[in-house]
């Protein structure tokens, strides 16, 4: 009887491509693929803008090349609107500063809770341990409402000398697959939007200015006309 044939070992799978290490990011970018916000950095390489997502592989970088968009010119204004200063996680001790109507960037559980993506939302109310705090009455500005009526310190606790927020925040999704729906989230899911105005980044500004100066609808002196500024292939 011949000896039993030895089974060959299956070749080891190729290791996944390394993820880009984190860096002090200065930008937040809203991906056109899913509408979620990601920390990113930018560089201009070969005349194209490269958007590099933090903690993702290089294969997932996005490129914006105005020379490759002859049929649909690159919309510099729409692309600029996809960038902003990074949102900051809500500190447990600073939840008292929030007011109904404040813009937030909130983690949304997708794919059965397997992945979290951040989408814009608007704060509707804050529920502390004792009760639910609703929007101020009609005719009363939320900014005029005393801070003590927004969040009660009784809803917090101290763990290892640090204040921990136990509040629940009622938000309305402004973007993403649940846009328009309500959700109740904890402090660990909430980030504060620092500014809704276009971010000022020298690399991004230089690239977008060059796109505008070379737009097909310019006036012959490098100044883009209103028509060329409003056209383009970048989704709003």
Short mmCIF file of C-alpha atoms in Angstrom, two decimals:
data_model
loop_
_atom_site.label_atom_id
_atom_site.label_comp_id
_atom_site.label_asym_id
_atom_site.label_seq_id
_atom_site.Cartn_x
_atom_site.Cartn_y
_atom_site.Cartn_z
CA UNK A 1 0.00 0.00 0.00
CA UNK A 2 1.49 3.35 -0.97
CA UNK A 3 2.14 5.80 1.85
CA UNK A 4 -0.58 8.40 2.44
CA UNK A 5 -0.13 11.53 0.39
CA UNK A 6 0.80 14.54 2.44
CA UNK A 7 -1.48 17.50 2.11
CA UNK A 8 0.13 20.63 0.88
CA UNK A 9 -0.16 23.64 3.10
CA UNK A 10 -2.26 26.38 1.62
CA UNK A 11 -0.19 29.46 0.85
CA UNK A 12 -0.48 32.13 3.48
CA UNK A 13 -2.79 34.96 2.41
CA UNK A 14 -1.10 38.17 1.42
CA UNK A 15 -1.03 40.67 4.28
CA UNK A 16 -3.48 43.54 3.92
CA UNK A 17 -2.01 46.83 2.73
CA UNK A 18 -0.78 48.93 5.64
CA UNK A 19 -3.07 51.65 6.89
CA UNK A 20 -1.84 55.20 6.83
CA UNK A 21 -0.61 56.21 10.30
CA UNK A 22 -2.50 59.02 12.03
CA UNK A 23 -1.23 62.57 11.84
CA UNK A 24 -2.33 65.90 13.31
CA UNK A 25 -5.14 66.36 10.80
CA UNK A 26 -6.23 69.87 9.93
CA UNK A 27 -9.20 68.93 7.74
CA UNK A 28 -12.44 67.01 7.75
CA UNK A 29 -13.78 65.78 4.40
CA UNK A 30 -17.30 64.68 3.45
CA UNK A 31 -16.93 61.70 1.15
CA UNK A 32 -19.01 61.78 -2.05
CA UNK A 33 -19.32 57.98 -1.80
CA UNK A 34 -21.36 57.80 1.41
CA UNK A 35 -21.80 61.41 2.61
CA UNK A 36 -19.97 60.68 5.88
CA UNK A 37 -17.25 62.89 7.37
CA UNK A 38 -13.66 61.64 7.69
CA UNK A 39 -10.43 63.20 8.89
CA UNK A 40 -8.15 63.73 5.92
CA UNK A 41 -5.16 65.62 4.61
CA UNK A 42 -4.53 66.93 1.13
CA UNK A 43 -1.63 67.29 -1.27
CA UNK A 44 -1.25 68.45 -4.86
CA UNK A 45 0.57 65.87 -6.99
CA UNK A 46 0.99 66.18 -10.74
CA UNK A 47 -1.55 68.98 -10.89
CA UNK A 48 -4.26 66.88 -9.17
CA UNK A 49 -5.63 67.17 -5.65
CA UNK A 50 -5.10 64.04 -3.57
CA UNK A 51 -7.41 63.53 -0.58
CA UNK A 52 -5.81 61.09 1.87
CA UNK A 53 -8.13 59.59 4.49
CA UNK A 54 -6.57 59.17 7.92
CA UNK A 55 -6.21 55.54 9.10
CA UNK A 56 -7.22 54.17 5.67
CA UNK A 57 -5.10 52.58 2.96
CA UNK A 58 -3.67 54.48 0.00
CA UNK A 59 -6.00 52.58 -2.33
CA UNK A 60 -8.91 54.52 -0.83
CA UNK A 61 -7.43 57.94 -1.55
CA UNK A 62 -9.47 60.18 -3.84
CA UNK A 63 -8.07 62.20 -6.72
CA UNK A 64 -9.48 65.34 -8.30
CA UNK A 65 -7.79 66.16 -11.59
CA UNK A 66 -9.24 69.16 -13.48
CA UNK A 67 -7.51 68.04 -16.69
CA UNK A 68 -9.49 64.77 -16.69
CA UNK A 69 -12.84 66.52 -16.35
CA UNK A 70 -13.20 68.10 -19.78
CA UNK A 71 -16.77 66.82 -20.24
CA UNK A 72 -17.81 67.88 -16.73
CA UNK A 73 -15.61 70.68 -15.38
CA UNK A 74 -14.55 70.42 -11.76
CA UNK A 75 -16.81 72.51 -9.52
CA UNK A 76 -14.35 74.26 -7.22
CA UNK A 77 -17.07 75.70 -4.96
CA UNK A 78 -18.72 72.30 -4.42
CA UNK A 79 -15.37 70.68 -3.70
CA UNK A 80 -14.42 73.43 -1.25
CA UNK A 81 -17.71 72.90 0.63
CA UNK A 82 -16.72 69.29 1.32
CA UNK A 83 -13.91 70.42 3.61
CA UNK A 84 -14.07 71.94 7.08
CA UNK A 85 -12.10 72.13 10.32
CA UNK A 86 -12.11 68.81 12.23
CA UNK A 87 -15.03 68.39 14.63
CA UNK A 88 -14.10 68.01 18.29
CA UNK A 89 -15.44 65.23 20.56
CA UNK A 90 -17.87 66.55 23.15
CA UNK A 91 -16.18 66.76 26.53
CA UNK A 92 -18.20 65.23 29.37
CA UNK A 93 -17.99 68.43 31.40
CA UNK A 94 -18.96 70.71 28.48
CA UNK A 95 -22.36 69.26 27.61
CA UNK A 96 -23.92 72.16 29.55
CA UNK A 97 -22.73 74.47 26.77
CA UNK A 98 -24.94 72.83 24.13
CA UNK A 99 -28.19 74.45 23.01
CA UNK A 100 -31.04 73.12 20.85
CA UNK A 101 -30.28 73.86 17.22
CA UNK A 102 -26.51 73.45 17.58
CA UNK A 103 -24.87 71.62 14.63
CA UNK A 104 -23.25 68.33 15.58
CA UNK A 105 -21.37 65.52 13.88
CA UNK A 106 -22.69 62.26 15.30
CA UNK A 107 -21.61 58.63 14.98
CA UNK A 108 -24.27 56.52 13.26
CA UNK A 109 -24.23 52.73 13.60
CA UNK A 110 -24.62 51.04 10.21
CA UNK A 111 -24.54 47.45 8.94
CA UNK A 112 -26.14 46.14 12.10
CA UNK A 113 -23.82 48.13 14.34
CA UNK A 114 -20.67 46.70 12.76
CA UNK A 115 -19.39 50.07 11.55
CA UNK A 116 -19.73 53.66 12.72
CA UNK A 117 -19.84 56.59 10.34
CA UNK A 118 -20.14 60.25 11.24
CA UNK A 119 -22.93 62.36 9.75
CA UNK A 120 -24.16 65.88 10.44
CA UNK A 121 -27.10 66.27 12.81
CA UNK A 122 -28.91 69.01 14.74
CA UNK A 123 -29.45 68.92 18.49
CA UNK A 124 -33.15 68.84 19.39
CA UNK A 125 -33.06 68.29 23.17
CA UNK A 126 -31.06 66.87 26.07
CA UNK A 127 -32.46 64.26 28.46
CA UNK A 128 -30.83 64.12 31.86
CA UNK A 129 -31.50 61.59 34.59
CA UNK A 130 -34.55 63.41 36.08
CA UNK A 131 -36.44 64.54 32.97
CA UNK A 132 -36.50 65.35 29.28
CA UNK A 133 -35.50 68.92 28.45
CA UNK A 134 -37.39 70.16 25.41
CA UNK A 135 -36.89 73.05 23.04
CA UNK A 136 -37.54 76.54 24.50
CA UNK A 137 -41.08 77.94 24.11
CA UNK A 138 -42.04 79.81 20.97
CA UNK A 139 -40.67 83.33 20.95
CA UNK A 140 -37.80 82.44 23.27
CA UNK A 141 -34.35 82.16 21.70
CA UNK A 142 -32.43 79.02 22.63
CA UNK A 143 -29.42 81.24 23.28
CA UNK A 144 -31.44 83.12 25.92
CA UNK A 145 -32.29 79.95 27.84
CA UNK A 146 -30.22 79.68 31.04
CA UNK A 147 -27.59 76.93 30.93
CA UNK A 148 -28.94 75.29 34.09
CA UNK A 149 -32.22 74.48 32.30
CA UNK A 150 -30.34 72.59 29.57
CA UNK A 151 -28.27 70.04 31.49
CA UNK A 152 -28.48 69.11 35.14
CA UNK A 153 -25.25 68.24 37.01
CA UNK A 154 -27.27 65.52 38.76
CA UNK A 155 -27.06 63.51 35.54
CA UNK A 156 -23.27 63.29 35.88
CA UNK A 157 -21.06 61.12 38.03
CA UNK A 158 -17.40 61.14 38.99
CA UNK A 159 -15.20 58.16 38.09
CA UNK A 160 -11.53 58.14 39.13
CA UNK A 161 -11.73 61.87 39.71
CA UNK A 162 -13.14 62.62 36.24
CA UNK A 163 -16.64 63.86 35.48
CA UNK A 164 -18.68 61.45 33.35
CA UNK A 165 -21.72 62.61 31.41
CA UNK A 166 -24.78 60.35 31.59
CA UNK A 167 -27.04 62.59 29.49
CA UNK A 168 -28.87 61.44 26.39
CA UNK A 169 -28.98 63.75 23.38
CA UNK A 170 -31.93 63.80 21.01
CA UNK A 171 -30.70 64.68 17.50
CA UNK A 172 -32.21 64.95 14.05
CA UNK A 173 -30.03 63.60 11.25
CA UNK A 174 -29.27 66.26 8.64
CA UNK A 175 -27.38 63.95 6.28
CA UNK A 176 -26.77 60.28 5.64
CA UNK A 177 -29.12 57.31 5.14
CA UNK A 178 -31.30 58.39 8.09
CA UNK A 179 -31.62 62.06 7.11
CA UNK A 180 -34.69 63.62 8.73
CA UNK A 181 -35.08 60.88 11.34
CA UNK A 182 -34.59 61.29 15.09
CA UNK A 183 -32.09 59.43 17.26
CA UNK A 184 -31.02 59.42 20.90
CA UNK A 185 -27.27 59.16 21.49
CA UNK A 186 -24.73 59.34 24.30
CA UNK A 187 -21.84 61.73 24.77
CA UNK A 188 -19.38 59.22 23.29
CA UNK A 189 -21.09 59.55 19.89
CA UNK A 190 -21.19 63.35 19.73
CA UNK A 191 -18.70 65.73 18.13
CA UNK A 192 -19.13 69.50 17.94
CA UNK A 193 -18.87 71.20 14.55
CA UNK A 194 -16.33 73.98 15.00
CA UNK A 195 -17.36 76.05 12.00
CA UNK A 196 -19.71 75.81 9.03
CA UNK A 197 -17.72 78.34 6.98
CA UNK A 198 -15.26 77.11 4.30
CA UNK A 199 -12.00 75.98 5.85
CA UNK A 200 -8.82 77.89 5.09
CA UNK A 201 -6.04 75.52 4.09
CA UNK A 202 -3.13 76.81 1.98
CA UNK A 203 -2.76 73.63 -0.12
CA UNK A 204 -6.49 73.38 -0.81
CA UNK A 205 -6.80 77.11 -1.52
CA UNK A 206 -3.92 77.08 -4.00
CA UNK A 207 -5.39 74.13 -5.90
CA UNK A 208 -8.92 75.54 -6.06
CA UNK A 209 -7.67 78.97 -7.10
CA UNK A 210 -5.75 77.35 -9.96
CA UNK A 211 -8.90 75.47 -11.03
CA UNK A 212 -10.91 78.69 -11.13
CA UNK A 213 -8.19 80.52 -13.07
CA UNK A 214 -8.19 77.80 -15.75
CA UNK A 215 -11.94 77.20 -15.98
CA UNK A 216 -13.36 77.00 -19.52
CA UNK A 217 -15.71 79.88 -18.79
CA UNK A 218 -13.11 82.43 -17.73
CA UNK A 219 -13.02 85.93 -19.15
CA UNK A 220 -9.66 85.53 -20.88
CA UNK A 221 -7.71 87.03 -18.02
CA UNK A 222 -7.83 84.05 -15.67
CA UNK A 223 -11.03 85.14 -13.88
CA UNK A 224 -13.75 82.50 -13.86
CA UNK A 225 -17.23 83.63 -14.82
CA UNK A 226 -20.32 82.84 -12.77
CA UNK A 227 -21.32 80.12 -15.25
CA UNK A 228 -18.03 78.25 -14.91
CA UNK A 229 -18.09 78.56 -11.12
CA UNK A 230 -21.51 76.92 -10.84
CA UNK A 231 -20.86 74.00 -13.21
CA UNK A 232 -18.98 70.84 -12.40
CA UNK A 233 -19.06 67.16 -11.58
CA UNK A 234 -18.54 67.30 -7.82
CA UNK A 235 -21.72 66.38 -5.95
CA UNK A 236 -22.89 69.03 -3.47
#
